[in-house]
PDB file of C-alpha atoms and ligand atoms in Angstrom:
ATOM      1  CA  MET A   1     102.598 100.484 110.225  1.00 56.00           C
ATOM      2  CA  CYS A   2     102.429 102.606 107.242  1.00 93.00           C
ATOM      3  CA  ARG A   3     101.635 106.230 106.619  1.00 96.00           C
ATOM      4  CA  HIS A   4      99.028 107.221 104.064  1.00 98.00           C
ATOM      5  CA  LEU A   5      97.014 110.151 102.681  1.00 98.00           C
ATOM      6  CA  ALA A   6      94.029 110.922 100.490  1.00 98.00           C
ATOM      7  CA  TYR A   7      93.272 114.218  98.738  1.00 98.00           C
ATOM      8  CA  LEU A   8      90.329 115.702  96.837  1.00 98.00           C
ATOM      9  CA  GLY A   9      90.211 119.212  95.432  1.00 98.00           C
ATOM     10  CA  ALA A  10      91.744 121.672  93.036  1.00 97.00           C
ATOM     11  CA  PRO A  11      94.317 120.023  90.735  1.00 97.00           C
ATOM     12  CA  VAL A  12      97.637 119.548  92.458  1.00 98.00           C
ATOM     13  CA  ALA A  13     100.958 118.040  91.371  1.00 98.00           C
ATOM     14  CA  LEU A  14     101.675 114.734  93.133  1.00 98.00           C
ATOM     15  CA  GLY A  15     104.920 116.264  94.366  1.00 98.00           C
ATOM     16  CA  GLU A  16     103.105 119.198  96.013  1.00 98.00           C
ATOM     17  CA  LEU A  17     101.139 116.697  98.107  1.00 98.00           C
ATOM     18  CA  ILE A  18     103.766 114.047  98.735  1.00 97.00           C
ATOM     19  CA  VAL A  19     107.294 115.387  98.290  1.00 97.00           C
ATOM     20  CA  GLU A  20     107.308 119.120  99.010  1.00 97.00           C
ATOM     21  CA  PRO A  21     105.618 119.381 102.439  1.00 97.00           C
ATOM     22  CA  PRO A  22     108.413 119.520 105.056  1.00 97.00           C
ATOM     23  CA  PHE A  23     106.944 116.601 107.041  1.00 96.00           C
ATOM     24  CA  GLY A  24     104.983 115.066 104.162  1.00 95.00           C
ATOM     25  CA  LEU A  25     104.644 111.463 103.075  1.00 96.00           C
ATOM     26  CA  HIS A  26     108.074 111.433 101.379  1.00 95.00           C
ATOM     27  CA  ARG A  27     109.792 112.432 104.623  1.00 95.00           C
ATOM     28  CA  GLN A  28     107.461 110.196 106.657  1.00 93.00           C
ATOM     29  CA  SER A  29     108.961 107.232 104.821  1.00 93.00           C
ATOM     30  CA  TRP A  30     112.226 107.729 106.752  1.00 89.00           C
ATOM     31  CA  ALA A  31     111.339 110.119 109.589  1.00 88.00           C
ATOM     32  CA  PRO A  32     107.675 109.893 110.618  1.00 89.00           C
ATOM     33  CA  ARG A  33     106.901 112.044 113.632  1.00 90.00           C
ATOM     34  CA  MET A  34     103.870 110.232 115.039  1.00 89.00           C
ATOM     35  CA  GLN A  35     104.164 106.617 114.000  1.00 81.00           C
ATOM     36  CA  ARG A  36     103.147 104.285 116.830  1.00 80.00           C
ATOM     37  CA  HIS A  37     104.376 100.979 115.371  1.00 81.00           C
ATOM     38  CA  GLY A  38     107.552 100.470 113.356  1.00 79.00           C
ATOM     39  CA  THR A  39     110.132 103.156 112.666  1.00 82.00           C
ATOM     40  CA  MET A  40     110.652 103.529 108.902  1.00 88.00           C
ATOM     41  CA  ASN A  41     108.402 102.985 105.883  1.00 89.00           C
ATOM     42  CA  VAL A  42     110.766 101.549 103.306  1.00 88.00           C
ATOM     43  CA  ASP A  43     108.985  98.346 102.237  1.00 93.00           C
ATOM     44  CA  GLY A  44     107.348  99.853  99.188  1.00 96.00           C
ATOM     45  CA  PHE A  45     105.125 102.781  98.315  1.00 98.00           C
ATOM     46  CA  GLY A  46     102.318 103.599  95.962  1.00 98.00           C
ATOM     47  CA  VAL A  47     100.317 106.465  94.519  1.00 98.00           C
ATOM     48  CA  GLY A  48      96.916 106.255  92.842  1.00 98.00           C
ATOM     49  CA  TRP A  49      95.314 109.189  91.061  1.00 98.00           C
ATOM     50  CA  TYR A  50      92.375 110.035  88.825  1.00 98.00           C
ATOM     51  CA  ALA A  51      92.579 111.952  85.542  1.00 97.00           C
ATOM     52  CA  ASP A  52      89.687 114.290  84.662  1.00 96.00           C
ATOM     53  CA  GLY A  53      86.851 112.470  82.908  1.00 94.00           C
ATOM     54  CA  ASP A  54      88.201 108.959  83.615  1.00 97.00           C
ATOM     55  CA  PRO A  55      86.660 107.019  86.532  1.00 97.00           C
ATOM     56  CA  VAL A  56      89.458 104.424  86.520  1.00 98.00           C
ATOM     57  CA  PRO A  57      92.532 105.620  88.439  1.00 98.00           C
ATOM     58  CA  ALA A  58      96.174 105.042  87.523  1.00 98.00           C
ATOM     59  CA  ARG A  59      98.462 103.430  90.076  1.00 98.00           C
ATOM     60  CA  TYR A  60     102.241 103.657  90.400  1.00 98.00           C
ATOM     61  CA  ARG A  61     103.645 101.246  92.996  1.00 98.00           C
ATOM     62  CA  ARG A  62     107.128 100.036  93.796  1.00 97.00           C
ATOM     63  CA  ALA A  63     108.647  97.500  96.197  1.00 97.00           C
ATOM     64  CA  GLY A  64     111.354  99.803  97.580  1.00 95.00           C
ATOM     65  CA  PRO A  65     111.567 103.131  99.401  1.00 96.00           C
ATOM     66  CA  ILE A  66     110.025 106.194  97.790  1.00 96.00           C
ATOM     67  CA  TRP A  67     113.242 108.210  97.972  1.00 93.00           C
ATOM     68  CA  ALA A  68     115.179 105.590  95.994  1.00 94.00           C
ATOM     69  CA  ASP A  69     112.968 105.877  92.916  1.00 95.00           C
ATOM     70  CA  PRO A  70     114.120 108.570  90.456  1.00 90.00           C
ATOM     71  CA  SER A  71     111.214 107.799  88.128  1.00 93.00           C
ATOM     72  CA  PHE A  72     108.757 108.809  90.838  1.00 95.00           C
ATOM     73  CA  ALA A  73     110.509 112.153  91.230  1.00 91.00           C
ATOM     74  CA  ASP A  74     109.776 112.868  87.544  1.00 93.00           C
ATOM     75  CA  LEU A  75     106.155 111.720  87.743  1.00 96.00           C
ATOM     76  CA  ALA A  76     105.574 113.718  90.902  1.00 97.00           C
ATOM     77  CA  ARG A  77     106.713 116.889  89.197  1.00 96.00           C
ATOM     78  CA  VAL A  78     104.401 116.714  86.186  1.00 97.00           C
ATOM     79  CA  VAL A  79     101.342 114.590  87.080  1.00 98.00           C
ATOM     80  CA  ARG A  80      98.466 116.707  88.398  1.00 98.00           C
ATOM     81  CA  SER A  81      95.173 115.417  89.749  1.00 98.00           C
ATOM     82  CA  ARG A  82      92.030 116.364  91.660  1.00 98.00           C
ATOM     83  CA  ALA A  83      91.980 113.051  93.569  1.00 98.00           C
ATOM     84  CA  VAL A  84      94.972 111.167  94.983  1.00 98.00           C
ATOM     85  CA  LEU A  85      95.580 108.342  97.440  1.00 98.00           C
ATOM     86  CA  ALA A  86      99.159 107.487  98.450  1.00 98.00           C
ATOM     87  CA  ALA A  87     100.961 105.307 101.005  1.00 98.00           C
ATOM     88  CA  VAL A  88     104.446 104.368 102.191  1.00 97.00           C
ATOM     89  CA  ARG A  89     104.740 100.878 103.644  1.00 96.00           C
ATOM     90  CA  SER A  90     106.383  99.267 106.638  1.00 93.00           C
ATOM     91  CA  ALA A  91     105.575  95.591 106.099  1.00 92.00           C
ATOM     92  CA  THR A  92     104.072  93.611 108.955  1.00 90.00           C
ATOM     93  CA  GLU A  93     105.987  90.482 109.930  1.00 89.00           C
ATOM     94  CA  GLY A  94     104.908  87.479 107.880  1.00 88.00           C
ATOM     95  CA  CYS A  95     103.310  89.507 105.090  1.00 91.00           C
ATOM     96  CA  ALA A  96     104.556  89.334 101.494  1.00 92.00           C
ATOM     97  CA  ALA A  97     107.114  91.768 100.148  1.00 95.00           C
ATOM     98  CA  GLY A  98     106.871  93.335  96.713  1.00 96.00           C
ATOM     99  CA  GLU A  99     104.904  95.736  94.598  1.00 97.00           C
ATOM    100  CA  ALA A 100     101.659  93.752  94.728  1.00 97.00           C
ATOM    101  CA  ALA A 101     101.536  94.183  98.518  1.00 97.00           C
ATOM    102  CA  ALA A 102     102.025  97.959  98.359  1.00 98.00           C
ATOM    103  CA  ALA A 103      98.960 100.209  98.647  1.00 98.00           C
ATOM    104  CA  PRO A 104      96.915 101.542  97.047  1.00 98.00           C
ATOM    105  CA  PHE A 105      94.967  98.422  96.237  1.00 98.00           C
ATOM    106  CA  GLY A 106      92.345  99.001  93.584  1.00 98.00           C
ATOM    107  CA  ALA A 107      89.355  97.634  91.664  1.00 98.00           C
ATOM    108  CA  ASP A 108      86.091  98.881  90.137  1.00 98.00           C
ATOM    109  CA  GLY A 109      87.377 102.467  90.187  1.00 98.00           C
ATOM    110  CA  TRP A 110      88.203 102.400  93.921  1.00 98.00           C
ATOM    111  CA  LEU A 111      91.547 103.010  95.618  1.00 98.00           C
ATOM    112  CA  PHE A 112      92.203 101.606  99.103  1.00 98.00           C
ATOM    113  CA  SER A 113      94.915 101.682 101.763  1.00 98.00           C
ATOM    114  CA  HIS A 114      95.324 100.031 105.178  1.00 98.00           C
ATOM    115  CA  ASN A 115      97.548 101.444 107.896  1.00 97.00           C
ATOM    116  CA  GLY A 116      97.709  98.819 110.614  1.00 96.00           C
ATOM    117  CA  ALA A 117      97.917  95.100 111.175  1.00 95.00           C
ATOM    118  CA  VAL A 118      95.606  92.172 111.723  1.00 95.00           C
ATOM    119  CA  GLN A 119      97.110  90.155 114.555  1.00 92.00           C
ATOM    120  CA  GLY A 120      97.869  86.513 113.970  1.00 89.00           C
ATOM    121  CA  TRP A 121      98.677  86.637 110.258  1.00 85.00           C
ATOM    122  CA  PRO A 122      98.426  84.110 108.715  1.00 84.00           C
ATOM    123  CA  ASP A 123      97.995  81.148 111.061  1.00 82.00           C
ATOM    124  CA  LYS A 124      95.307  82.531 113.394  1.00 81.00           C
ATOM    125  CA  LEU A 125      93.051  84.152 110.816  1.00 88.00           C
ATOM    126  CA  ASP A 126      90.688  81.326 109.922  1.00 91.00           C
ATOM    127  CA  ALA A 127      87.721  83.255 111.297  1.00 92.00           C
ATOM    128  CA  VAL A 128      88.572  86.354 109.246  1.00 93.00           C
ATOM    129  CA  ALA A 129      89.235  84.301 106.100  1.00 92.00           C
ATOM    130  CA  ALA A 130      85.882  82.548 106.555  1.00 93.00           C
ATOM    131  CA  LEU A 131      84.146  85.905 106.003  1.00 94.00           C
ATOM    132  CA  LEU A 132      85.101  85.676 102.305  1.00 95.00           C
ATOM    133  CA  PRO A 133      83.945  83.207  99.650  1.00 95.00           C
ATOM    134  CA  PRO A 134      86.901  80.900  98.781  1.00 94.00           C
ATOM    135  CA  ALA A 135      87.166  82.203  95.195  1.00 95.00           C
ATOM    136  CA  GLU A 136      87.694  85.733  96.511  1.00 95.00           C
ATOM    137  CA  LEU A 137      90.237  84.474  99.042  1.00 94.00           C
ATOM    138  CA  LEU A 138      92.164  82.861  96.189  1.00 94.00           C
ATOM    139  CA  SER A 139      92.108  86.147  94.281  1.00 94.00           C
ATOM    140  CA  LEU A 140      93.886  88.227  96.941  1.00 95.00           C
ATOM    141  CA  GLU A 141      96.171  90.793  95.320  1.00 94.00           C
ATOM    142  CA  ALA A 142      98.971  89.782  97.711  1.00 96.00           C
ATOM    143  CA  ARG A 143      99.611  87.417 100.600  1.00 95.00           C
ATOM    144  CA  SER A 144      99.179  90.110 103.245  1.00 95.00           C
ATOM    145  CA  ASP A 145      96.747  91.188 105.919  1.00 96.00           C
ATOM    146  CA  SER A 146      96.035  94.433 104.051  1.00 97.00           C
ATOM    147  CA  ALA A 147      95.074  92.563 100.862  1.00 97.00           C
ATOM    148  CA  LEU A 148      92.671  90.474 102.937  1.00 96.00           C
ATOM    149  CA  VAL A 149      91.138  93.588 104.499  1.00 97.00           C
ATOM    150  CA  TRP A 150      90.765  95.092 101.005  1.00 98.00           C
ATOM    151  CA  ALA A 151      89.062  91.932  99.723  1.00 98.00           C
ATOM    152  CA  LEU A 152      86.559  92.181 102.597  1.00 98.00           C
ATOM    153  CA  VAL A 153      85.856  95.846 101.827  1.00 98.00           C
ATOM    154  CA  LEU A 154      85.472  95.151  98.089  1.00 98.00           C
ATOM    155  CA  HIS A 155      83.102  92.283  98.851  1.00 98.00           C
ATOM    156  CA  ARG A 156      80.865  94.721 100.762  1.00 98.00           C
ATOM    157  CA  LEU A 157      81.074  97.361  98.006  1.00 98.00           C
ATOM    158  CA  ARG A 158      80.109  94.819  95.343  1.00 98.00           C
ATOM    159  CA  ALA A 159      77.167  93.762  97.491  1.00 97.00           C
ATOM    160  CA  GLY A 160      75.912  97.348  97.280  1.00 98.00           C
ATOM    161  CA  ALA A 161      77.236  98.937 100.470  1.00 98.00           C
ATOM    162  CA  GLY A 162      78.286 102.590 100.389  1.00 98.00           C
ATOM    163  CA  PRO A 163      81.943 103.343 101.108  1.00 98.00           C
ATOM    164  CA  GLY A 164      81.444 104.364 104.745  1.00 98.00           C
ATOM    165  CA  GLU A 165      79.197 101.387 105.415  1.00 98.00           C
ATOM    166  CA  ALA A 166      81.694  99.004 103.770  1.00 98.00           C
ATOM    167  CA  LEU A 167      84.589 100.264 105.912  1.00 98.00           C
ATOM    168  CA  ALA A 168      82.624 100.302 109.169  1.00 98.00           C
ATOM    169  CA  ALA A 169      81.236  96.807 108.640  1.00 98.00           C
ATOM    170  CA  THR A 170      84.673  95.435 107.743  1.00 98.00           C
ATOM    171  CA  VAL A 171      86.236  96.913 110.886  1.00 98.00           C
ATOM    172  CA  GLN A 172      83.455  95.417 112.992  1.00 97.00           C
ATOM    173  CA  ASP A 173      83.744  92.008 111.318  1.00 96.00           C
ATOM    174  CA  ILE A 174      87.520  91.784 111.801  1.00 96.00           C
ATOM    175  CA  ALA A 175      87.426  93.155 115.349  1.00 95.00           C
ATOM    176  CA  ALA A 176      84.932  90.433 116.250  1.00 94.00           C
ATOM    177  CA  CYS A 177      87.502  87.799 115.162  1.00 93.00           C
ATOM    178  CA  THR A 178      90.863  89.110 116.348  1.00 94.00           C
ATOM    179  CA  GLU A 179      92.934  92.045 117.589  1.00 94.00           C
ATOM    180  CA  ALA A 180      93.622  94.520 114.814  1.00 96.00           C
ATOM    181  CA  ARG A 181      94.646  98.063 113.979  1.00 97.00           C
ATOM    182  CA  LEU A 182      92.543  99.251 111.069  1.00 98.00           C
ATOM    183  CA  ASN A 183      93.131 102.787 109.831  1.00 98.00           C
ATOM    184  CA  LEU A 184      91.585 102.581 106.373  1.00 98.00           C
ATOM    185  CA  LEU A 185      91.283 104.977 103.398  1.00 98.00           C
ATOM    186  CA  LEU A 186      88.935 104.462 100.458  1.00 98.00           C
ATOM    187  CA  THR A 187      88.141 106.763  97.536  1.00 98.00           C
ATOM    188  CA  ASP A 188      86.361 106.721  94.188  1.00 98.00           C
ATOM    189  CA  GLY A 189      87.837 110.108  93.243  1.00 98.00           C
ATOM    190  CA  ARG A 190      84.764 112.053  94.416  1.00 97.00           C
ATOM    191  CA  THR A 191      84.477 111.109  98.095  1.00 98.00           C
ATOM    192  CA  ILE A 192      86.864 109.726 100.703  1.00 98.00           C
ATOM    193  CA  ALA A 193      85.808 107.331 103.452  1.00 98.00           C
ATOM    194  CA  ALA A 194      88.267 106.656 106.262  1.00 98.00           C
ATOM    195  CA  THR A 195      88.475 104.940 109.622  1.00 98.00           C
ATOM    196  CA  THR A 196      90.671 105.436 112.650  1.00 98.00           C
ATOM    197  CA  TYR A 197      91.143 102.293 114.662  1.00 98.00           C
ATOM    198  CA  GLY A 198      94.466 102.157 116.467  1.00 96.00           C
ATOM    199  CA  ASP A 199      96.597 104.839 114.803  1.00 95.00           C
ATOM    200  CA  THR A 200      96.727 108.554 114.028  1.00 96.00           C
ATOM    201  CA  LEU A 201      94.799 110.458 111.329  1.00 98.00           C
ATOM    202  CA  PHE A 202      94.572 114.192 110.670  1.00 98.00           C
ATOM    203  CA  ARG A 203      92.362 116.235 108.390  1.00 98.00           C
ATOM    204  CA  ARG A 204      92.887 119.546 106.630  1.00 98.00           C
ATOM    205  CA  SER A 205      89.613 120.787 105.216  1.00 96.00           C
ATOM    206  CA  ARG A 206      89.239 123.883 103.036  1.00 94.00           C
ATOM    207  CA  PRO A 207      85.502 123.779 102.218  1.00 91.00           C
ATOM    208  CA  GLY A 208      84.793 124.508  98.573  1.00 93.00           C
ATOM    209  CA  HIS A 209      88.455 123.979  97.670  1.00 96.00           C
ATOM    210  CA  SER A 210      89.996 120.758  98.998  1.00 98.00           C
ATOM    211  CA  VAL A 211      90.221 118.140 101.705  1.00 98.00           C
ATOM    212  CA  LEU A 212      93.286 116.192 102.790  1.00 98.00           C
ATOM    213  CA  LEU A 213      93.332 113.262 105.223  1.00 98.00           C
ATOM    214  CA  ALA A 214      96.765 112.068 106.334  1.00 98.00           C
ATOM    215  CA  SER A 215      98.279 109.830 108.996  1.00 97.00           C
ATOM    216  CA  GLU A 216     100.191 112.862 110.192  1.00 97.00           C
ATOM    217  CA  PRO A 217     100.336 116.568 109.239  1.00 97.00           C
ATOM    218  CA  GLY A 218     102.708 117.416 106.389  1.00 97.00           C
ATOM    219  CA  ASP A 219     103.538 120.772 107.973  1.00 97.00           C
ATOM    220  CA  ASP A 220     103.054 122.693 111.201  1.00 96.00           C
ATOM    221  CA  GLY A 221     100.233 124.857 109.805  1.00 95.00           C
ATOM    222  CA  PRO A 222      97.182 125.638 111.974  1.00 96.00           C
ATOM    223  CA  GLU A 223      94.584 123.944 109.734  1.00 97.00           C
ATOM    224  CA  TRP A 224      95.278 120.336 110.708  1.00 98.00           C
ATOM    225  CA  ALA A 225      92.789 118.746 113.091  1.00 97.00           C
ATOM    226  CA  PRO A 226      93.226 115.306 114.663  1.00 98.00           C
ATOM    227  CA  VAL A 227      90.508 112.695 114.069  1.00 98.00           C
ATOM    228  CA  PRO A 228      89.620 110.825 117.298  1.00 98.00           C
ATOM    229  CA  ASP A 229      90.408 107.116 117.427  1.00 98.00           C
ATOM    230  CA  ARG A 230      87.598 104.758 116.421  1.00 98.00           C
ATOM    231  CA  SER A 231      85.930 107.180 114.024  1.00 98.00           C
ATOM    232  CA  LEU A 232      84.399 106.930 110.575  1.00 98.00           C
ATOM    233  CA  VAL A 233      85.181 109.920 108.352  1.00 98.00           C
ATOM    234  CA  LEU A 234      83.327 110.877 105.170  1.00 98.00           C
ATOM    235  CA  ALA A 235      84.911 113.686 103.194  1.00 98.00           C
ATOM    236  CA  THR A 236      84.243 115.638 100.016  1.00 97.00           C
ATOM    237  CA  THR A 237      85.560 119.006  98.914  1.00 96.00           C
ATOM    238  CA  GLU A 238      82.399 120.499 100.445  1.00 94.00           C
ATOM    239  CA  GLY A 239      83.061 119.262 103.954  1.00 94.00           C
ATOM    240  CA  VAL A 240      83.916 116.478 106.366  1.00 97.00           C
ATOM    241  CA  THR A 241      81.755 114.466 108.765  1.00 97.00           C
ATOM    242  CA  VAL A 242      83.207 112.415 111.603  1.00 98.00           C
ATOM    243  CA  ARG A 243      81.203 109.945 113.678  1.00 98.00           C
ATOM    244  CA  PRO A 244      82.120 107.250 116.186  1.00 98.00           C
ATOM    245  CA  LEU A 245      82.590 103.801 114.679  1.00 96.00           C
TER     246      LEU A 245
HETATM  247  N1  LIG B   1     100.062  95.173 107.643  1.00 71.01           N
HETATM  248  C1  LIG B   1     100.151  95.852 106.405  1.00 71.01           C
HETATM  249  C2  LIG B   1     101.315  95.389 105.539  1.00 71.01           C
HETATM  250  O1  LIG B   1     102.091  94.589 105.913  1.00 71.01           O
HETATM  251  C3  LIG B   1     100.168  97.358 106.574  1.00 71.01           C
HETATM  252  C4  LIG B   1     101.402  97.738 107.215  1.00 71.01           C
HETATM  253  C5  LIG B   1     101.419  99.083 107.811  1.00 71.01           C
HETATM  254  O2  LIG B   1     100.493  99.727 108.259  1.00 71.01           O
HETATM  255  N2  LIG B   1     102.627  99.313 108.046  1.00 71.01           N
HETATM  256  O3  LIG B   1     101.439  95.844 104.459  1.00 71.01           O
END
């Protein structure tokens, strides 16, 4: 299982979000405090962010651990953004290694991350794969369960679903086929949609200023609130709504 986060709000350096918090994503890559599956997150990492006035985010992804990348340390110091999605990866058995399998996945201005696993990859997933047109199945960004989940979400978005609707329907579709853990994050740089389905998620909301959703709190401050399992979260800088999936 991975650890991930999404942020919207006042401009912040990537390092302030990811590297500096004492228990933040950088530390979670080698010492997560709440991870339920797996121990370390060293099978790649990625950060996606939006620049003001540009709806298409940049992504920086690597196949190795976040701490072993000196170039990221430089980027993290100087890149500032109002909207960020980042993840550190612990690959699920059978899934591809490499940069292409590291979140965030992205298309059409969206950024997406999956913390979890779809059981039975790849041999028992015919029913899940059948939910996608073959051409989209052939276009998976990577040979991994998370890339398949992303393709299902993107299919819904392109059919006109809103972000919350696309995530909720994808969780329901997959759960009807097989066992899965599906903590998802999706942003277009203005809103964040998220699900909890089998793992932890916390929120830190400062209405009018910022919102941060993260697999686990980056510090021991009092503002972090847990999101119940099996929830759909919709967040903007103005506030957060949480409803049962
Ligand atoms: N199953 C996904 C992968 O292999 C996500 C892993 C995770 O949550 N650790 O990339």
